[in-house]
Coordinates of C-alpha atoms in Angstrom, one line a residue:
M1 CA 0.0 0.0 0.0
S2 CA 1.0 3.6 -0.4
N3 CA 3.0 5.2 2.4
F4 CA 1.4 8.6 1.7
K5 CA -0.4 10.2 4.6
S6 CA -2.8 13.1 4.8
R7 CA -1.5 16.7 5.1
A8 CA -3.0 16.8 8.6
D9 CA -1.0 13.7 9.7
F10 CA 2.2 15.0 8.0
L11 CA 2.0 18.4 9.7
R12 CA 1.2 16.8 13.0
N13 CA 4.4 14.8 12.8
N14 CA 6.4 17.6 11.1
P15 CA 5.2 20.8 12.8
S16 CA 8.1 22.9 11.5
A17 CA 7.7 21.9 7.9
S18 CA 7.2 24.6 5.3
A19 CA 6.5 24.7 1.6
F20 CA 8.4 27.9 0.8
A21 CA 11.5 29.1 2.4
A22 CA 11.5 32.5 4.0
L23 CA 14.3 35.0 3.5
A24 CA 16.1 36.2 6.6
D25 CA 16.3 39.9 7.4
A26 CA 19.1 41.1 5.1
T27 CA 20.2 43.6 7.7
K28 CA 21.3 40.8 10.0
Q29 CA 24.0 39.7 7.5
Q30 CA 27.5 41.0 7.9
K31 CA 28.0 41.3 4.2
N32 CA 25.9 42.8 1.5
V33 CA 23.2 40.5 0.4
T34 CA 21.2 40.2 -2.8
D35 CA 18.1 38.3 -3.7
S36 CA 18.3 39.4 -7.3
A37 CA 20.6 38.1 -10.1
I38 CA 23.6 40.3 -10.8
K39 CA 24.9 40.2 -14.3
L40 CA 28.5 39.9 -15.4
K41 CA 30.1 42.9 -17.0
P42 CA 31.2 42.5 -20.7
G43 CA 34.8 41.2 -20.7
Q44 CA 34.8 40.7 -16.9
L45 CA 36.1 37.1 -17.3
A46 CA 38.4 37.7 -20.3
G47 CA 41.0 35.0 -20.5
K48 CA 39.4 32.9 -17.8
K49 CA 38.3 29.3 -18.1
V50 CA 35.1 28.0 -16.7
V51 CA 34.3 24.3 -16.4
V52 CA 30.8 23.2 -15.7
I53 CA 30.4 19.7 -14.4
G54 CA 27.1 18.2 -15.5
S55 CA 24.7 19.3 -18.2
G56 CA 21.4 19.3 -16.3
V57 CA 19.3 22.4 -16.7
G58 CA 21.2 24.2 -13.9
G59 CA 24.6 23.6 -15.5
L60 CA 23.4 24.5 -19.0
T61 CA 21.9 27.7 -17.6
A62 CA 25.2 28.7 -16.0
A63 CA 27.1 27.9 -19.2
Y64 CA 24.6 29.9 -21.3
E65 CA 24.6 33.0 -19.1
I66 CA 28.4 33.2 -18.9
L67 CA 28.6 33.1 -22.7
A68 CA 25.5 35.2 -23.4
Q69 CA 26.6 38.0 -21.0
Q70 CA 29.8 38.3 -23.1
S71 CA 32.0 37.8 -20.1
G72 CA 35.0 36.8 -22.3
A73 CA 35.4 33.4 -20.6
T74 CA 35.7 30.1 -22.4
V75 CA 33.2 27.5 -21.2
T76 CA 33.5 23.8 -21.2
V77 CA 30.7 21.5 -20.0
L78 CA 31.7 18.0 -18.9
E79 CA 28.8 15.4 -19.0
A80 CA 29.2 11.9 -17.7
L81 CA 26.3 10.5 -19.8
N82 CA 25.9 10.2 -23.5
R83 CA 23.3 13.0 -23.5
T84 CA 22.6 16.4 -22.0
G85 CA 19.8 17.2 -19.6
G86 CA 20.3 15.1 -16.5
R87 CA 16.8 14.3 -15.1
C88 CA 15.2 16.2 -18.0
L89 CA 14.6 13.1 -20.0
S90 CA 12.0 12.2 -22.6
L91 CA 12.0 8.7 -24.0
R92 CA 11.1 7.8 -27.6
T93 CA 10.9 4.7 -29.7
G94 CA 14.3 3.2 -30.1
D95 CA 15.8 4.8 -27.0
V96 CA 17.6 2.5 -24.6
L97 CA 17.2 3.0 -20.9
T98 CA 19.7 1.3 -18.6
E99 CA 19.7 1.7 -14.8
D100 CA 22.4 0.6 -12.5
A101 CA 21.9 -2.6 -10.6
D102 CA 21.3 -0.7 -7.4
S103 CA 21.2 2.8 -5.9
D104 CA 24.8 2.8 -4.7
L105 CA 26.5 6.0 -5.9
F106 CA 29.9 4.4 -6.5
N107 CA 31.0 1.0 -7.8
S108 CA 27.5 0.0 -9.0
T109 CA 27.2 -2.1 -12.1
P110 CA 24.8 -1.7 -15.1
G111 CA 21.5 -3.4 -14.7
E112 CA 19.0 -4.6 -17.3
S113 CA 18.3 -2.4 -20.3
Q114 CA 14.9 -1.4 -21.6
V115 CA 14.2 -0.6 -25.2
V116 CA 11.4 1.9 -25.9
R117 CA 9.0 0.3 -28.3
F118 CA 6.1 2.8 -28.6
K119 CA 4.1 2.3 -31.8
R120 CA 3.2 5.2 -34.1
P121 CA 0.0 4.6 -36.2
I122 CA -0.3 6.6 -39.3
G123 CA -1.5 10.1 -38.5
D124 CA -0.5 10.0 -34.8
S125 CA 2.0 12.4 -33.3
E126 CA 5.3 11.0 -32.1
P127 CA 4.8 9.2 -28.8
Y128 CA 7.1 10.0 -25.9
L129 CA 7.3 9.6 -22.1
N130 CA 8.6 12.4 -19.9
A131 CA 10.5 10.2 -17.5
G132 CA 11.7 13.1 -15.4
P133 CA 10.1 16.6 -15.2
G134 CA 6.7 16.7 -16.9
R135 CA 5.1 20.0 -16.2
I136 CA 5.8 23.7 -15.8
P137 CA 3.8 26.0 -13.4
S138 CA 2.8 29.4 -14.7
S139 CA 4.7 30.9 -11.8
H140 CA 8.0 29.6 -13.1
K141 CA 8.8 32.8 -15.0
R142 CA 12.5 32.2 -15.4
L143 CA 12.0 28.9 -17.3
L144 CA 9.1 30.2 -19.3
S145 CA 11.2 33.3 -20.2
Y146 CA 14.0 31.1 -21.5
L147 CA 11.6 29.0 -23.6
K148 CA 10.2 32.2 -25.1
K149 CA 13.7 33.5 -25.9
F150 CA 14.7 30.1 -27.4
S151 CA 11.4 29.8 -29.4
V152 CA 10.4 26.6 -27.7
D153 CA 6.6 26.3 -28.1
V154 CA 4.6 25.3 -25.0
E155 CA 1.1 23.9 -24.7
V156 CA -1.3 23.3 -21.8
Y157 CA -0.6 20.4 -19.5
V158 CA -3.9 19.3 -17.9
M159 CA -3.4 18.6 -14.2
N160 CA -7.0 18.1 -13.4
S161 CA -10.0 17.6 -15.8
Q162 CA -12.7 16.9 -13.1
S163 CA -13.4 13.8 -15.1
N164 CA -10.4 12.1 -13.5
L165 CA -11.0 9.2 -11.1
V166 CA -10.2 8.6 -7.4
Q167 CA -9.8 5.1 -6.0
K168 CA -9.2 3.8 -2.5
D169 CA -9.4 0.2 -1.4
S170 CA -11.3 1.2 1.8
S171 CA -13.7 3.7 0.1
F172 CA -16.9 3.0 -1.8
N173 CA -16.1 -0.8 -1.9
G174 CA -12.9 0.0 -3.7
S175 CA -14.7 1.4 -6.7
S176 CA -13.3 4.4 -8.5
V177 CA -15.3 7.6 -8.3
V178 CA -15.3 10.6 -10.7
Y179 CA -13.4 13.5 -9.2
R180 CA -16.2 16.0 -9.8
R181 CA -18.6 13.8 -7.9
L182 CA -16.4 13.8 -4.8
D183 CA -15.5 17.4 -5.1
N184 CA -18.9 18.9 -5.6
N185 CA -20.9 16.7 -3.2
T186 CA -18.4 17.7 -0.5
R187 CA -18.8 21.4 -1.5
G188 CA -22.6 21.0 -1.5
W189 CA -22.9 19.5 2.0
L190 CA -20.4 21.9 3.5
A191 CA -22.2 24.9 1.9
E192 CA -25.5 23.7 3.3
M193 CA -24.1 23.5 6.8
V194 CA -22.5 27.0 6.5
Y195 CA -25.8 28.4 5.2
A196 CA -27.8 26.9 8.1
N197 CA -25.3 28.3 10.6
A198 CA -24.4 31.6 8.9
E199 CA -25.5 33.8 11.8
E200 CA -23.5 31.8 14.5
L201 CA -20.5 31.5 12.3
L202 CA -20.3 35.3 11.6
K203 CA -20.4 36.0 15.4
K204 CA -16.9 34.8 15.7
P205 CA -14.9 37.7 17.2
S206 CA -11.9 37.2 14.9
L207 CA -14.0 38.0 11.8
N208 CA -14.5 41.6 13.0
I209 CA -18.0 41.9 11.5
N210 CA -19.4 45.4 11.9
P211 CA -22.6 45.1 14.0
D212 CA -24.3 47.6 11.7
Q213 CA -23.6 45.4 8.7
F214 CA -24.2 42.0 10.4
E215 CA -27.5 41.2 8.7
E216 CA -26.1 42.2 5.3
R217 CA -23.1 40.0 5.8
V218 CA -25.3 37.1 6.8
D219 CA -27.3 37.5 3.6
A220 CA -24.0 37.7 1.6
L221 CA -22.6 34.5 3.2
K222 CA -25.8 32.7 2.4
S223 CA -25.8 33.9 -1.2
L224 CA -22.1 32.9 -1.5
M225 CA -23.0 29.4 -0.2
I226 CA -25.8 29.0 -2.8
D227 CA -23.3 29.6 -5.6
F228 CA -20.4 27.8 -3.9
G229 CA -22.3 24.6 -3.1
E230 CA -25.0 24.7 -5.8
L231 CA -27.8 24.9 -3.2
D232 CA -31.4 25.6 -3.8
I233 CA -33.0 28.9 -2.8
A234 CA -33.8 27.6 0.6
G235 CA -30.1 26.7 1.2
N236 CA -30.5 22.9 0.8
Y237 CA -28.1 20.7 -1.2
Q238 CA -30.4 18.7 -3.4
V239 CA -29.1 16.7 -6.4
T240 CA -31.9 17.0 -9.0
P241 CA -32.2 17.4 -12.7
G242 CA -34.6 20.3 -12.1
S243 CA -38.3 20.6 -12.6
E244 CA -40.1 18.7 -15.3
G245 CA -39.6 20.2 -18.7
F246 CA -36.9 22.5 -17.3
E247 CA -33.9 20.1 -16.8
N248 CA -31.3 22.6 -15.7
G249 CA -30.8 21.5 -12.1
K250 CA -27.9 20.5 -9.9
T251 CA -25.4 18.9 -12.2
R252 CA -21.9 19.9 -11.0
A253 CA -21.4 16.4 -9.6
G254 CA -22.1 14.8 -13.0
Y255 CA -24.4 12.2 -14.5
S256 CA -24.8 8.4 -14.3
V257 CA -26.2 8.6 -17.9
L258 CA -25.0 11.4 -20.0
P259 CA -27.5 13.8 -21.5
G260 CA -28.1 13.6 -25.2
V261 CA -31.4 13.4 -26.9
A262 CA -32.8 12.5 -23.5
A263 CA -32.1 14.6 -20.4
G264 CA -29.8 12.1 -18.9
I265 CA -29.7 10.9 -15.3
V266 CA -28.0 13.0 -12.7
A267 CA -25.5 11.0 -10.5
E268 CA -27.0 10.1 -7.2
A269 CA -25.8 12.3 -4.3
L270 CA -23.1 10.9 -2.1
S271 CA -24.1 11.4 1.5
F272 CA -21.9 13.5 3.7
D273 CA -21.4 10.6 6.0
S274 CA -20.2 8.4 3.2
L275 CA -17.7 11.1 2.1
L276 CA -16.3 11.4 5.6
E277 CA -16.2 7.6 6.0
A278 CA -14.3 7.4 2.7
R279 CA -11.6 9.9 3.7
F280 CA -11.0 10.2 0.0
W281 CA -8.4 13.0 0.6
E282 CA -6.2 10.7 2.6
G283 CA -3.9 8.3 0.8
T284 CA -4.4 10.3 -2.4
R285 CA -3.4 13.7 -3.6
F286 CA -6.9 14.8 -4.3
Y287 CA -6.4 18.5 -3.6
Q288 CA -3.0 18.8 -5.1
P289 CA -4.4 20.5 -8.3
A290 CA -5.6 23.3 -6.0
D291 CA -2.0 24.0 -4.7
F292 CA -0.1 27.0 -6.0
L293 CA 2.6 25.1 -7.8
W294 CA 0.4 22.7 -9.6
Q295 CA -2.9 24.3 -10.6
P296 CA -5.6 22.7 -12.9
T297 CA -3.6 23.7 -16.0
L298 CA 0.1 24.1 -16.3
F299 CA 2.5 24.0 -19.3
Q300 CA 4.7 21.6 -21.1
P301 CA 7.0 22.0 -24.1
V302 CA 5.5 20.8 -27.4
G303 CA 7.1 17.5 -28.3
G304 CA 8.5 16.6 -24.9
M305 CA 10.2 18.1 -21.9
D306 CA 13.7 17.5 -23.4
Q307 CA 13.0 20.4 -25.7
V308 CA 14.1 22.5 -22.7
Q309 CA 17.6 21.0 -22.4
H310 CA 18.0 20.7 -26.2
A311 CA 17.4 24.5 -26.5
F312 CA 19.9 25.4 -23.8
A313 CA 22.5 23.0 -25.2
Q314 CA 22.1 24.4 -28.7
H315 CA 22.5 28.0 -27.6
V316 CA 25.5 27.1 -25.5
A317 CA 27.1 25.6 -28.6
A318 CA 26.1 28.5 -30.8
L319 CA 27.8 31.0 -28.4
G320 CA 31.0 29.0 -28.5
G321 CA 30.7 26.7 -25.5
D322 CA 31.9 23.1 -25.7
I323 CA 29.9 20.2 -24.3
H324 CA 31.8 17.0 -24.0
L325 CA 29.6 13.9 -23.5
N326 CA 30.7 10.5 -22.1
S327 CA 33.1 12.5 -19.9
P328 CA 32.7 11.5 -16.2
V329 CA 34.8 13.6 -13.8
K330 CA 37.1 11.5 -11.7
S331 CA 38.8 14.2 -9.6
I332 CA 38.8 17.9 -8.9
D333 CA 42.1 19.2 -7.5
W334 CA 43.7 22.6 -7.0
D335 CA 47.0 23.5 -8.8
E336 CA 48.9 25.9 -6.6
A337 CA 51.3 26.8 -9.4
T338 CA 48.6 28.0 -11.9
K339 CA 46.0 29.0 -9.3
Q340 CA 43.5 26.9 -11.2
F341 CA 41.4 23.8 -10.7
K342 CA 42.7 20.7 -12.2
I343 CA 39.9 18.4 -13.4
T344 CA 40.6 14.9 -14.6
V345 CA 38.1 13.1 -16.8
S346 CA 37.8 9.6 -18.2
Q347 CA 36.3 9.1 -21.6
V348 CA 34.7 6.1 -23.3
G349 CA 37.2 4.1 -25.4
T350 CA 40.3 5.1 -23.6
E351 CA 41.9 4.4 -20.2
A352 CA 43.9 7.6 -20.3
L353 CA 42.6 10.5 -18.2
I354 CA 42.1 13.9 -19.8
E355 CA 42.9 17.0 -17.8
Y356 CA 41.1 20.4 -17.9
Q357 CA 42.2 23.6 -16.2
A358 CA 39.6 26.0 -14.8
D359 CA 39.6 29.3 -13.1
Y360 CA 36.0 28.7 -12.1
C361 CA 34.4 25.3 -11.5
I362 CA 30.6 25.1 -11.4
C363 CA 29.2 21.7 -10.2
N364 CA 25.8 20.6 -11.4
A365 CA 26.4 17.0 -10.3
A366 CA 24.4 15.8 -7.3
M367 CA 26.5 16.9 -4.2
P368 CA 27.1 13.5 -2.7
F369 CA 29.3 12.6 -5.8
L370 CA 31.7 15.4 -4.7
S371 CA 32.7 13.1 -1.7
K372 CA 34.8 11.1 -4.3
M373 CA 35.5 13.8 -6.9
L374 CA 37.1 16.4 -4.6
T375 CA 40.6 15.7 -3.5
D376 CA 41.5 15.6 0.2
K377 CA 43.4 18.8 -0.2
L378 CA 40.2 20.6 -1.1
Q379 CA 37.6 19.1 1.2
N380 CA 39.5 17.9 4.3
N381 CA 38.8 20.2 7.2
R382 CA 41.8 18.9 9.1
V383 CA 44.1 20.8 6.8
S384 CA 44.2 24.6 6.2
S385 CA 44.3 24.4 2.5
G386 CA 41.4 24.0 0.1
F387 CA 37.9 25.4 0.5
E388 CA 36.6 27.6 3.3
S389 CA 35.8 25.8 6.5
R390 CA 32.1 26.6 6.5
F391 CA 31.9 25.2 2.9
K392 CA 33.8 22.0 3.9
D393 CA 31.6 21.5 6.9
A394 CA 28.4 22.0 4.9
L395 CA 29.5 19.5 2.2
N396 CA 30.4 17.0 4.9
A397 CA 26.9 17.4 6.4
V398 CA 25.4 16.6 3.0
F399 CA 27.6 13.5 2.7
V400 CA 26.4 12.4 6.1
G401 CA 22.8 13.0 4.9
Q402 CA 23.4 10.7 2.0
F403 CA 25.7 7.9 3.4
E404 CA 25.0 8.0 7.1
P405 CA 21.6 9.7 7.6
T406 CA 20.9 8.1 10.9
Q407 CA 23.9 10.1 12.2
A408 CA 22.5 13.5 11.1
P409 CA 21.6 15.9 13.9
G410 CA 18.0 15.5 15.0
Y411 CA 17.5 12.3 13.1
S412 CA 14.4 10.4 14.3
P413 CA 13.2 7.1 12.7
S414 CA 10.0 7.1 10.6
E415 CA 7.0 5.0 11.5
N416 CA 7.5 2.7 8.6
G417 CA 11.2 2.2 9.2
Y418 CA 12.3 3.9 6.0
I419 CA 15.5 5.9 6.2
S420 CA 15.5 8.9 3.9
H421 CA 18.7 9.9 2.2
F422 CA 19.8 13.3 0.8
L423 CA 19.0 12.0 -2.8
A424 CA 15.4 11.1 -2.7
S425 CA 14.0 7.9 -4.2
T426 CA 11.3 8.3 -6.9
S427 CA 9.9 5.9 -9.5
K428 CA 7.9 6.2 -12.6
V429 CA 6.2 3.8 -15.1
G430 CA 5.1 4.6 -18.6
W431 CA 2.6 2.8 -20.8
Q432 CA 1.3 3.1 -24.3
A433 CA -2.3 2.2 -25.0
D434 CA -5.3 2.8 -27.3
R435 CA -6.9 6.1 -26.3
N436 CA -10.4 4.7 -26.3
L437 CA -9.6 3.0 -23.0
W438 CA -9.9 6.4 -21.3
Q439 CA -11.3 8.8 -24.0
G440 CA -14.1 6.4 -25.0
S441 CA -15.0 4.7 -28.2
P442 CA -16.4 6.7 -31.1
I443 CA -20.1 6.8 -31.7
T444 CA -21.2 3.8 -33.6
T445 CA -24.1 2.8 -35.8
V446 CA -26.4 0.1 -34.2
H447 CA -29.7 -1.5 -35.2
D448 CA -32.6 -0.9 -32.9
D449 CA -35.2 -3.7 -33.4
D450 CA -38.0 -1.7 -31.8
L451 CA -37.5 1.3 -34.1
Q452 CA -36.8 -0.9 -37.1
T453 CA -34.0 1.5 -38.1
K454 CA -30.4 2.3 -37.6
V455 CA -29.5 4.8 -34.9
M456 CA -26.3 6.5 -33.8
A457 CA -25.5 5.3 -30.2
V458 CA -22.8 5.5 -27.6
P459 CA -21.7 2.0 -26.5
S460 CA -23.5 0.9 -23.3
S461 CA -20.2 0.6 -21.5
E462 CA -19.8 4.4 -21.8
Q463 CA -23.1 5.3 -20.2
G464 CA -22.4 7.4 -17.2
V465 CA -18.7 7.6 -17.9
V466 CA -17.3 10.9 -19.1
P467 CA -14.3 10.5 -21.4
I468 CA -11.0 11.6 -19.8
F469 CA -8.9 14.2 -21.7
G470 CA -5.8 14.8 -19.7
G471 CA -5.4 15.2 -16.0
I472 CA -4.5 12.7 -13.2
S473 CA -6.4 9.9 -11.6
W474 CA -5.5 9.3 -8.0
T475 CA -5.3 6.1 -5.9
N476 CA -3.9 5.0 -2.6
D477 CA -2.3 2.0 -4.3
E478 CA 1.4 2.0 -4.7
I479 CA 1.2 3.5 -8.2
Q480 CA -0.2 6.6 -6.5
Q481 CA -1.4 8.2 -9.8
I482 CA -2.0 7.9 -13.5
W483 CA -1.3 10.8 -15.9
Y484 CA -3.3 10.9 -19.1
P485 CA -1.7 12.6 -22.1
S486 CA -2.5 16.3 -22.5
T487 CA -2.0 16.4 -26.2
G488 CA -2.8 14.5 -29.4
Y489 CA -6.4 13.8 -28.4
Q490 CA -7.4 12.7 -31.8
D491 CA -4.5 10.1 -32.0
E492 CA -5.2 6.5 -32.0
K493 CA -2.7 5.8 -29.2
G494 CA -1.4 7.7 -26.2
V495 CA 1.4 7.4 -23.6
L496 CA 0.4 7.5 -20.0
T497 CA 2.4 7.8 -16.8
G498 CA 1.2 4.7 -15.0
A499 CA 2.9 5.2 -11.7
Y500 CA 4.7 8.0 -9.9
N501 CA 5.7 7.3 -6.3
F502 CA 8.2 8.3 -3.7
D503 CA 10.1 7.5 -0.5
K504 CA 9.8 3.9 0.7
V505 CA 7.5 2.7 -2.1
A506 CA 9.9 4.1 -4.7
S507 CA 12.9 2.6 -2.9
D508 CA 11.3 -0.8 -2.8
W509 CA 10.3 -0.6 -6.4
G510 CA 13.8 0.2 -7.4
K511 CA 15.0 -3.1 -5.9
L512 CA 12.6 -5.0 -8.2
S513 CA 13.1 -6.1 -11.7
V514 CA 11.4 -4.1 -14.5
T515 CA 9.0 -6.9 -15.1
E516 CA 8.0 -6.9 -11.4
R517 CA 7.5 -3.2 -11.4
L518 CA 5.3 -3.3 -14.5
A519 CA 3.3 -6.1 -12.9
K520 CA 2.7 -3.9 -9.8
A521 CA 1.7 -1.0 -12.0
R522 CA -0.7 -3.0 -14.1
N523 CA -2.3 -4.4 -10.9
G524 CA -2.7 -0.8 -9.6
A525 CA -4.3 0.3 -12.9
A526 CA -6.8 -2.6 -12.6
K527 CA -8.3 -1.0 -9.5
F528 CA -9.7 1.7 -11.8
N529 CA -10.8 -0.7 -14.5
Q530 CA -9.7 -4.2 -15.5
Q531 CA -10.2 -3.7 -19.2
F532 CA -8.1 -0.5 -19.0
A533 CA -5.3 -2.4 -17.2
E534 CA -5.3 -5.2 -19.8
G535 CA -4.9 -2.7 -22.6
L536 CA -1.7 -1.2 -21.3
Q537 CA 1.2 -2.0 -23.6
D538 CA 5.0 -1.5 -24.1
G539 CA 5.7 -0.5 -20.5
L540 CA 8.8 1.2 -19.2
A541 CA 9.9 1.6 -15.6
I542 CA 12.5 4.0 -14.2
A543 CA 13.8 4.3 -10.6
W544 CA 15.8 7.5 -10.5
Q545 CA 17.8 6.4 -7.5
N546 CA 19.3 3.7 -9.8
M547 CA 20.1 6.0 -12.7
P548 CA 23.9 6.2 -13.3
H549 CA 25.5 9.5 -12.4
I550 CA 22.2 10.8 -11.0
K551 CA 21.0 8.5 -8.2
G552 CA 17.9 10.4 -7.1
G553 CA 14.9 12.4 -8.0
W554 CA 15.8 15.6 -6.0
A555 CA 17.5 16.8 -2.9
Y556 CA 15.9 16.1 0.5
W557 CA 17.6 18.5 2.9
Q558 CA 15.7 17.2 5.9
A559 CA 18.0 14.2 5.7
V560 CA 20.9 16.5 6.5
G561 CA 19.7 17.4 10.0
D562 CA 17.2 19.4 12.0
A563 CA 15.8 22.6 10.5
D564 CA 18.4 25.1 11.9
Y565 CA 21.3 22.8 11.1
A566 CA 20.3 21.9 7.6
T567 CA 19.5 25.6 6.8
K568 CA 22.9 26.6 8.0
Q569 CA 24.6 24.1 5.7
F570 CA 22.4 25.1 2.7
N571 CA 23.3 28.8 3.2
A572 CA 27.0 28.0 3.4
I573 CA 27.0 26.0 0.2
A574 CA 24.9 28.6 -1.7
Q575 CA 27.7 31.1 -1.4
G576 CA 30.2 28.9 -3.1
S577 CA 33.8 28.9 -1.9
G578 CA 37.1 30.4 -2.6
V579 CA 40.4 28.4 -2.2
Y580 CA 43.1 29.1 0.4
L581 CA 46.3 29.9 -1.4
S582 CA 49.8 29.0 -0.2
D583 CA 50.3 32.5 1.4
G584 CA 47.2 31.9 3.5
T585 CA 45.0 34.3 1.6
L586 CA 41.6 33.3 0.4
S587 CA 40.7 33.7 -3.3
D588 CA 37.3 35.0 -4.4
A589 CA 34.6 32.4 -4.6
C590 CA 35.5 30.2 -7.6
F591 CA 33.7 26.9 -6.8
F592 CA 30.0 26.7 -7.0
V593 CA 27.2 24.1 -6.7
V594 CA 24.1 24.6 -8.8
G595 CA 20.9 22.7 -9.6
D596 CA 17.6 22.5 -7.9
Q597 CA 19.4 20.8 -5.0
L598 CA 20.5 24.3 -4.0
S599 CA 17.3 26.3 -4.3
S600 CA 14.1 27.0 -2.6
L601 CA 12.3 25.1 -5.3
P602 CA 13.7 21.6 -5.0
G603 CA 12.6 19.2 -7.6
W604 CA 11.8 21.9 -10.2
Q605 CA 13.7 23.1 -13.2
E606 CA 12.9 26.7 -12.1
G607 CA 15.0 25.9 -8.9
A608 CA 17.9 24.7 -11.0
I609 CA 17.8 27.9 -13.1
A610 CA 17.6 30.1 -9.9
A611 CA 20.7 28.3 -8.4
A612 CA 22.6 28.9 -11.6
L613 CA 21.8 32.6 -11.6
N614 CA 22.9 32.8 -8.0
A615 CA 26.3 31.4 -8.9
I616 CA 26.6 33.9 -11.8
S617 CA 25.8 36.7 -9.3
R618 CA 28.6 35.5 -6.9
I619 CA 31.1 35.5 -9.8
A620 CA 30.0 39.0 -10.9
R621 CA 30.1 40.4 -7.4
P622 CA 32.1 38.1 -5.0
D623 CA 31.6 40.8 -2.3
V624 CA 27.8 40.4 -2.4
E625 CA 26.4 37.2 -0.8
I626 CA 23.3 35.4 -1.8
A627 CA 20.4 36.0 0.6
H628 CA 20.4 33.5 3.4
L629 CA 17.2 31.5 3.8
A630 CA 15.6 31.5 7.3
N631 CA 14.3 28.0 6.8
L632 CA 14.2 25.3 4.1
P633 CA 11.2 24.0 2.2
D634 CA 10.3 20.4 2.9
T635 CA 10.6 18.5 -0.3
R636 CA 7.6 16.4 0.5
L637 CA 5.4 19.5 0.5
M638 CA 7.1 21.0 -2.6
V639 CA 7.3 18.0 -4.8
Q640 CA 5.1 15.3 -3.6
G641 CA 2.2 17.7 -2.9
I642 CA 1.3 16.5 0.6

C-alpha cells in the first residue's frame, strides 16, 4: 500500500515543515546580500576558463549565461552521460534506458536495459514519455522566459480535468469515483451547513464583522454558499435534474447517464457521512491541483520536456561553448602553481585521463558525488588548504545525509522504518495504450429492433462515464497516480504515466526487476478498470535512485539534519567557496554548486535555473552574498504535494 499520509498527519508529525523558504532579514548579514541576479560585465572574465560539471538544466543555464553575457570566458561542459539534460529526460521509440543494478553512488554495475517500443500509427503524433520533469507551473517565470527566448513552443498540461478518477481500497467498496462527484458533493454539503449556521459563524470575534452590517453579511454569506455549493434557494443541497420540462438542475457532480437526446440521469448524491467515511483526501493527492505550484492547468513544451535542455545546449554551442559527453569527472584538485582547478576526466574508449584547467568550477552534479570527486586537499577540514571551513563543513553534512543519515543531527526514525537519504527515491512507469480506453469509443451505428431502423448510439459501457482528456487519476495504491496525455487527443494511441511514487515505495520498487515493477503498475491500474489495465502495452519503468551519475529524484535537505542545522549548511554552500592559497589568503569564490538541490524550489527546473543565476551573481560580485534562507522548504510538500 501507499505510504502517503494526509496533510494533517504530515503536519502533526512535522510541525516545523514549510512549503516555501522565507528569506532572513538582510540587515542581519555582515556582508551585502542580494536576492536578485547580478549580471557579469562584458569582458569581466576575459582570459578565464570555466568548467561546468554536469549538463542538467542548472549547468546549462550557468554555461549559457556566462557566454550570453559576453563575459569573455571560455566555457566547457563535462557530461558523464551520452546525452545532455540530466533528469530532463524524454524517452522515444528506439531509445535505450539502462539503470544501474542498485542505488549505490559508487561501484555499482549496469542493470538490465529497456528498449522503448512505442508504436506510431499513421496520423499519430510522435509518442514519448517524460521520464523526469513533466510540467511547468505558470509561476516559473525564469524557465518560461528562456523558452520564449529560445522559441520553444509550449502547450497546456492538464493537471485536473474533473473527469479524472479517485480510487481507495477502503472507500466505496474499492470502486473508483469521478473527481467532480467527490469534489462537488463535498462542497454542497459543507455549503448547506454553513448556510444553516451563517449567523452563528459570523459572530466569531476574529471575523470583525461590523454590527451595523451584520445582517447584510449574513445574507451575503448565504448567497455565497448557494453559488459555492450549488444549493437551492432555501439553502438545501439537493441533487436534482430540475423541474419537469426544465432540466437545468444541480449537475456539477455529474451524471450516471450522459444527457443527449434525452435529459440524462444525474448522478445520485453521495451522503456527507459516506464522504467522511471514505476519507478520499487521505492516501491520495486529491487536492494537489488546488495548490499554487500545480494548478488545474500548467504548461509543457510541445514534443517533450527534453526540448528544454536541447534548446539550452544548442544555444551554448552557438555561443562558442563546448559540451563533452561521455566525460565523467574523476577528480577535482587545485593546482597551486597555476592558481586553477585541475579536473581529470575519463572518456569512453580510452583508459587515459584527460585534464582540464579552470579558473572557475561550477558543479551541477548531485552533491554526494563530490565526496569522491574532490581531492582531500580541497575538502578535508583537518588541513588549512582548500575550501573555506564553512563550505567544507556543509559539504560533509550533505555527505552524512546521503551515506549515514541516521547520524545526522536531529534524526528520528520514521513510523514505517524507511531511512530517507539526501538524494530522494522516486519511481515512474510509462505505458502506451489505445486512447479509447480512457477517452471512450467513437459513436457507432447500431440496429434498434424496436424502431426498425439504424441509430447512432454510444456503447452501453460508456453510459455514465465521461471521457477523460488529460489530468491525473489518484489512488492509494502504490502506483499513486495515472497521468493521461494532455495532447494528441485525436490520435489512436497515447502514452500514460502509469505510476509516480516516492520514498519507501519508490525505494522498494527500485529493488525489483522491471517486469515486477510493471506487474505492480498493471495491478494498480486494474483497480480503476480491469479492461483498462489489460490494454496497457509497451511498459517502461525507471527508478531515479538507480540512474547512473544521477542516483535520485531531487535533494531532500531534511536528511541533512534538523531545521536550523540543515538551513545553515544550505546557506553556506549557496555562497560557493574560494580556495586558500599558499600564502594563507583566500581567493574570491570560484567553486559553486548549482541545480535544484541548492534552491528554494527543490525538484523543479525553475529551482535549477535560480541556483545557476545565484552562482553567476557571486562570480559577478564576490563581495555580495546570496540572501540567506531562514528555513528550508520540505521537499515532500514542494514536490510530492502533501
